[in-house]
Each structure stands twice: as C-alpha cells, then as structure tokens.
XYZ file of C-alpha atoms in Angstrom:
223
model
C 0.000 0.000 0.000
C 1.444 3.315 -1.054
C 1.369 6.121 1.459
C 2.909 9.553 1.665
C 5.283 10.181 4.577
C 4.181 10.510 7.114
C 0.961 8.613 7.630
C -0.056 11.332 9.954
C 0.328 13.940 7.185
C -1.693 11.813 4.765
C -4.478 11.450 7.294
C -4.452 15.150 8.048
C -4.802 15.818 4.310
C -7.705 13.366 4.027
C -9.332 14.977 7.056
C -8.849 18.486 5.637
C -10.276 17.392 2.267
C -13.283 15.804 3.974
C -13.907 18.940 6.025
C -13.625 21.088 2.894
C -16.038 18.884 0.952
C -18.510 18.839 3.832
C -18.223 22.603 4.304
C -18.819 23.158 0.601
C -22.047 21.158 0.746
C -23.078 22.748 4.049
C -21.527 26.219 3.884
C -23.888 27.519 6.557
C -22.240 25.340 9.238
C -18.728 26.732 8.652
C -17.816 28.733 11.778
C -17.891 32.475 11.009
C -14.374 33.109 12.385
C -12.905 30.486 10.032
C -14.901 31.765 7.070
C -13.737 35.325 7.821
C -10.106 34.225 8.028
C -10.286 32.507 4.628
C -11.863 35.675 3.215
C -8.974 37.752 4.600
C -6.471 35.343 3.073
C -8.248 35.383 -0.273
C -8.323 39.178 -0.335
C -4.656 39.463 0.677
C -2.605 36.273 0.087
C 0.409 37.904 1.784
C -1.308 38.388 5.147
C -0.769 36.109 8.153
C -1.321 36.246 11.912
C 1.462 33.935 13.010
C 4.393 32.083 11.472
C 6.559 29.135 12.416
C 10.277 29.498 13.115
C 11.153 28.499 9.541
C 9.004 31.156 7.838
C 9.190 33.975 10.371
C 9.625 37.229 8.478
C 9.410 35.481 5.089
C 6.996 36.121 2.255
C 4.543 33.666 0.751
C 6.276 30.995 -1.403
C 9.726 31.878 -0.013
C 12.078 28.896 0.301
C 12.680 27.326 3.711
C 14.355 24.244 5.163
C 13.018 21.696 7.661
C 15.748 19.965 9.715
C 16.274 16.214 9.719
C 16.035 13.502 7.094
C 12.858 12.718 5.103
C 11.770 10.026 7.591
C 11.927 12.663 10.330
C 9.904 15.147 8.284
C 12.907 17.154 7.105
C 13.822 18.579 3.728
C 13.480 21.712 1.589
C 10.148 23.500 1.495
C 8.272 26.708 0.773
C 6.320 29.051 3.044
C 2.579 28.602 2.619
C -0.480 29.878 4.444
C -3.542 28.166 5.892
C -6.256 28.800 8.479
C -6.262 26.948 11.789
C -9.330 26.009 13.846
C -9.052 29.220 15.880
C -9.467 31.304 12.725
C -5.819 32.407 12.625
C -3.875 32.589 9.372
C -0.675 30.591 9.764
C 2.419 30.770 7.581
C 4.478 27.605 7.821
C 7.233 25.768 5.990
C 5.711 23.002 3.874
C 8.023 20.321 2.542
C 8.065 20.144 -1.247
C 9.761 16.780 -1.769
C 7.502 13.911 -2.860
C 8.137 11.115 -0.342
C 6.611 7.692 -1.033
C 6.746 4.567 1.106
C 5.444 1.148 0.145
C 4.587 0.156 3.706
C 2.878 -3.131 2.887
C 0.210 -2.555 5.561
C -3.065 -4.275 4.552
C -6.089 -2.130 3.858
C -8.853 -1.928 6.425
C -8.816 -2.957 10.050
C -10.304 0.329 11.291
C -12.752 -0.057 14.177
C -15.407 2.435 15.244
C -15.964 3.582 18.818
C -17.272 1.121 21.476
C -20.485 3.183 21.734
C -21.228 2.771 18.026
C -20.147 -0.887 18.093
C -22.176 -1.832 21.178
C -24.707 -3.941 19.177
C -21.815 -5.949 17.709
C -20.044 -6.301 21.083
C -23.264 -7.515 22.713
C -23.808 -10.009 19.856
C -20.292 -11.426 20.307
C -20.811 -11.794 24.046
C -24.124 -13.617 23.561
C -22.303 -16.125 21.297
C -25.542 -17.420 19.811
C -24.811 -19.090 16.412
C -28.485 -18.867 15.462
C -28.466 -15.088 15.742
C -27.173 -13.203 12.677
C -24.573 -10.488 13.151
C -26.085 -7.010 13.411
C -25.915 -4.655 10.464
C -23.597 -1.763 11.344
C -22.631 1.485 9.593
C -18.906 0.793 10.008
C -16.439 -1.970 10.873
C -16.446 -3.169 14.461
C -14.415 -6.372 14.162
C -10.709 -5.912 14.994
C -8.112 -7.423 12.615
C -7.519 -11.151 13.148
C -3.748 -10.528 13.298
C -1.849 -7.452 14.540
C -1.107 -5.076 11.680
C 2.563 -4.474 10.860
C 4.368 -2.698 8.063
C 6.864 -4.689 6.015
C 9.868 -3.067 7.713
C 8.872 -4.432 11.141
C 7.728 -7.910 10.068
C 9.012 -10.443 12.618
C 10.198 -7.682 14.949
C 8.985 -6.321 18.284
C 8.309 -2.823 19.515
C 11.652 -1.127 20.178
C 13.617 -3.154 17.614
C 15.790 -1.321 15.101
C 14.522 -1.194 11.520
C 15.152 0.637 8.248
C 12.621 2.320 5.977
C 12.987 2.146 2.221
C 11.420 5.092 0.440
C 11.519 7.127 -2.719
C 12.249 10.843 -2.427
C 11.305 12.641 -5.643
C 11.598 9.253 -7.354
C 15.065 8.468 -5.970
C 15.403 5.358 -3.721
C 16.690 6.140 -0.216
C 16.846 4.327 3.126
C 16.825 5.657 6.695
C 17.096 3.959 10.110
C 14.184 3.853 12.515
C 12.610 1.984 15.420
C 9.522 -0.237 15.425
C 6.725 1.429 17.341
C 2.951 1.104 17.665
C 1.021 3.881 15.925
C -2.677 4.683 16.100
C -4.064 5.545 12.677
C -7.468 7.091 12.078
C -10.035 7.200 9.311
C -13.034 9.516 9.158
C -16.523 8.413 8.207
C -19.973 9.968 8.387
C -22.837 8.441 10.356
C -25.201 10.885 12.034
C -22.265 13.293 12.161
C -18.550 13.045 11.512
C -16.926 10.118 13.322
C -13.520 8.505 13.620
C -12.406 4.869 13.381
C -9.026 3.701 14.667
C -6.528 0.927 14.087
C -3.148 0.150 15.664
C -0.196 -0.625 13.380
C 3.426 -1.410 14.241
C 5.497 0.779 11.935
C 9.136 1.622 11.416
C 9.521 5.291 12.210
C 11.713 7.994 13.633
C 10.743 10.881 15.946
C 10.415 14.245 14.190
C 13.669 16.199 14.101
C 11.955 19.423 15.122
C 9.017 20.911 16.983
C 7.099 23.498 15.021
C 6.734 26.696 17.055
C 4.484 29.578 16.037
C 4.819 33.217 17.051
C 2.649 36.254 16.206
C 3.533 38.402 13.210
C 5.499 41.461 14.323
C 4.387 45.023 13.612
C 6.993 45.133 10.839
C 5.626 41.914 9.327
C 2.125 43.415 9.451
C 3.410 46.564 7.756
C 4.939 44.516 4.931
C 1.671 42.651 4.368
C-alpha cells in the first residue's frame, strides 16, 4: 500500500479534504471566524497572523528548510499559508519533496468507537450461532492478526529497523525503530466520526518541533 510520509500527514490531508467537501455542501455550518479568516487570506494572500520558526519574516512561497532527514519530516520547502481552527492565518514551511513509502500494511482494520459498536459487542458476548450479526454502519471487528508494516515484520516494539522510500523518485533508506502507531479514518454516520486501528510501523521521531509566534508590527506593515 502506497502512502505519503508521514501517515499522519496523509491522514491530516484526508481529514482536511473531507472537512472542505462537507463545508462546501453545508456552507452555513462553517464557523464564522474560520470563514472570515479565509476571506482575509483570499483578499490578501500575503497576510498572516502567526508564522513558524522556519518562515518567520518570510513572504509567501519563499524557500525554507526543515531539519532532519525525510523520515523525520525534514527537507526543503516553501512558506505557505492556511487557516487553523481558531481562525488564525498561519504561515508555515511546507516540505516540497515527494516522499513515497510502500509500507505493505493491509487495507482496512479500522474499528469504530465502542459506543457505536455496542450492538456488535453484545452479539459477540451472547455467542448465539443462530443469531445473525447485526448490520452496522462501520467496521467493528478488529483485525484477526496485529497489523505491521513490512519493515517491522518479525520484529517487536523497540527493535531497530530501516525504511525504504523514494524521495522525488530516488530510492533512499533511513534507520528507525519499530513502534505502535494509532491511525485514524473519518466516516460519516449521524455526524462526523472517527475509526481507529493500531499498526506497528518503522519510524523515527520528528527532528523538530514546530513553534508559532505572532507576526510582528513590521511583518504586518509589509503585508
């Protein structure tokens, strides 16, 4: 299974796309402060309220550099703007390299919340073969075997591993450690909900912590 490094980034993108699609269909439910911030950004693409340490004092689309190797989230990038959930316009360094990993993790295995899965849990506990399984809006049966990427096959949590990836089409390899990771998937059933699965993956802690600070008066003047 192809995924873009990191899984967390891919999931954030899927979540953002789902929120955008839902907001487009139901524009009236978009919070006013977020709608106003996007309007400000549309009217003046150069404006921002806060910036990370890599884009502080830089203009939109300026080059920047994230520390660490690609597995740690590092690499060259450009300064781009977005709106956070508080309605603030953020300027942050966004990596431009295309990083691909063939993780080999099977599809599926996501399980909804215990509250939503209660009919299935009760059915399992009754263990009555004559009773058909309940019809549910999402998966409630955990994977039969623990999910593991191909770099941690046959290993345990804490073991050393190495991730093979392609960075802008070029094959590269970086060391990591096998660790359990919770992955999420959004679905809609009487509101937006989240299903989870646990996967043992070969990874490396991020090489940096992104820190935001307000735009200075001089930054505001330049906007």
